[in-house]
XYZ file of C-alpha atoms in Angstrom:
129
model
C 3.708 -25.686 2.097
C 4.873 -22.875 4.337
C 2.793 -19.732 4.203
C 2.915 -16.417 6.026
C 0.083 -13.960 6.456
C 0.155 -10.419 7.778
C -2.432 -8.543 9.776
C -2.790 -5.335 11.736
C -2.370 -2.633 9.138
C -4.692 0.380 9.179
C -4.753 4.144 8.989
C -3.200 6.040 11.884
C -2.176 9.589 12.637
C 1.401 10.727 12.757
C 2.955 9.957 16.138
C 0.718 6.955 16.684
C 1.554 3.275 17.094
C 0.606 0.021 15.425
C 1.470 -3.606 15.897
C 1.635 -5.826 12.842
C 1.545 -9.605 13.052
C 2.985 -12.263 10.789
C 1.385 -15.658 11.219
C 3.266 -18.582 9.734
C 1.861 -21.996 8.939
C 2.768 -25.193 7.179
C 4.883 -28.275 7.792
C 7.621 -27.650 10.299
C 7.177 -23.917 10.501
C 8.128 -22.147 13.684
C 10.425 -19.301 14.594
C 13.153 -21.755 15.687
C 13.639 -22.746 12.077
C 12.777 -19.666 10.044
C 14.100 -16.156 9.842
C 11.462 -13.467 9.480
C 11.745 -10.210 7.603
C 9.416 -7.261 7.259
C 9.576 -5.351 3.999
C 7.917 -2.090 3.039
C 6.702 -1.067 -0.391
C 5.911 2.632 -0.562
C 4.553 4.544 -3.570
C 7.353 5.679 -5.822
C 10.009 3.879 -3.808
C 11.793 0.578 -4.099
C 10.898 -2.199 -1.728
C 13.065 -2.014 1.354
C 13.657 -4.239 4.309
C 12.466 -2.663 7.525
C 13.485 -5.275 10.079
C 14.420 -8.921 10.398
C 14.726 -11.543 13.114
C 16.941 -14.617 13.066
C 15.863 -18.099 14.109
C 18.078 -17.911 17.183
C 16.575 -14.509 18.038
C 19.928 -12.821 17.828
C 20.479 -9.124 17.343
C 17.688 -7.997 14.999
C 18.333 -5.812 12.007
C 16.561 -2.472 11.542
C 16.686 -0.051 8.683
C 18.149 3.284 9.721
C 14.828 4.996 9.035
C 13.010 2.945 11.699
C 15.715 2.181 14.246
C 14.625 3.240 17.702
C 10.954 3.309 16.696
C 10.197 -0.233 15.457
C 10.677 -3.508 17.302
C 10.498 -6.964 15.717
C 9.695 -9.774 18.100
C 8.687 -13.390 18.318
C 9.178 -16.360 20.582
C 11.018 -19.454 19.513
C 8.843 -22.518 19.015
C 5.984 -20.188 18.201
C 4.566 -19.412 14.778
C 3.776 -15.720 14.999
C 6.074 -12.713 14.859
C 5.245 -9.072 15.453
C 6.399 -5.675 14.343
C 5.688 -2.959 16.879
C 5.778 0.441 15.225
C 5.930 3.568 17.354
C 6.101 7.284 16.619
C 4.850 6.672 13.117
C 5.608 9.192 10.419
C 4.048 9.890 7.036
C 7.109 8.305 5.393
C 6.205 5.017 7.085
C 3.170 4.733 4.842
C 3.257 1.661 2.663
C 2.408 -1.972 2.162
C 4.151 -4.034 4.834
C 4.996 -7.522 3.715
C 6.199 -10.369 5.889
C 8.612 -12.917 4.473
C 10.411 -15.995 5.770
C 13.172 -18.405 4.850
C 14.463 -21.546 6.494
C 17.531 -20.800 8.534
C 17.922 -22.985 11.564
C 20.164 -22.236 14.508
C 21.572 -18.972 13.247
C 21.919 -15.547 14.804
C 21.847 -13.863 11.422
C 18.948 -12.710 9.288
C 19.296 -11.665 5.672
C 18.703 -8.148 4.515
C 18.279 -9.107 0.872
C 14.842 -9.968 -0.433
C 16.249 -12.711 -2.662
C 17.032 -14.827 0.423
C 13.381 -15.024 1.422
C 11.342 -17.885 0.012
C 7.907 -17.410 1.513
C 6.020 -14.142 1.114
C 2.734 -12.809 2.367
C 0.450 -10.462 0.461
C 1.016 -7.538 2.757
C -0.986 -5.286 5.041
C -1.453 -1.583 4.326
C -0.285 1.069 6.782
C -1.271 4.650 6.120
C 0.078 7.423 8.323
C -1.557 10.807 8.011
C 0.059 14.015 9.225
C-alpha cells in the first residue's frame, strides 16, 4: 500500500530555515500520479493545510500565513517532495504532516484534508523567538 513518511523537523530559532521531506512508497507511487499536501497541527489550533502540489506540478497552493516564505517542490517521476521553510516564525511551530492522494494528470491540488487518502505521522517543528 502507499505510504508517506516525513523527515526534517527540529527546533530552530525565529528567522531560520528548514527543509522538510516527504518520502512516498508503495505500488505505483510517484509524483506524476499523486498530489501532495503539507498540513500543520499547532497546539490549540485546528489542522490547516500549509501547501500542496499537484501531480502535473501546476501552480502550488500556499496558505496566506506562509505565502512568500514556504516553497513546496518535487520532481515528476520521483517519489520525494520537499517543503522549504524560510523566515520561520513562532507561529509556524507545530506538527507538520505530509499527505497524498491519487490524482493523475491534473494541475489542481485539494485544500481539504478529506481528499487525502495517505497520511504520514508527522515531523515536529519548533520555532523559538
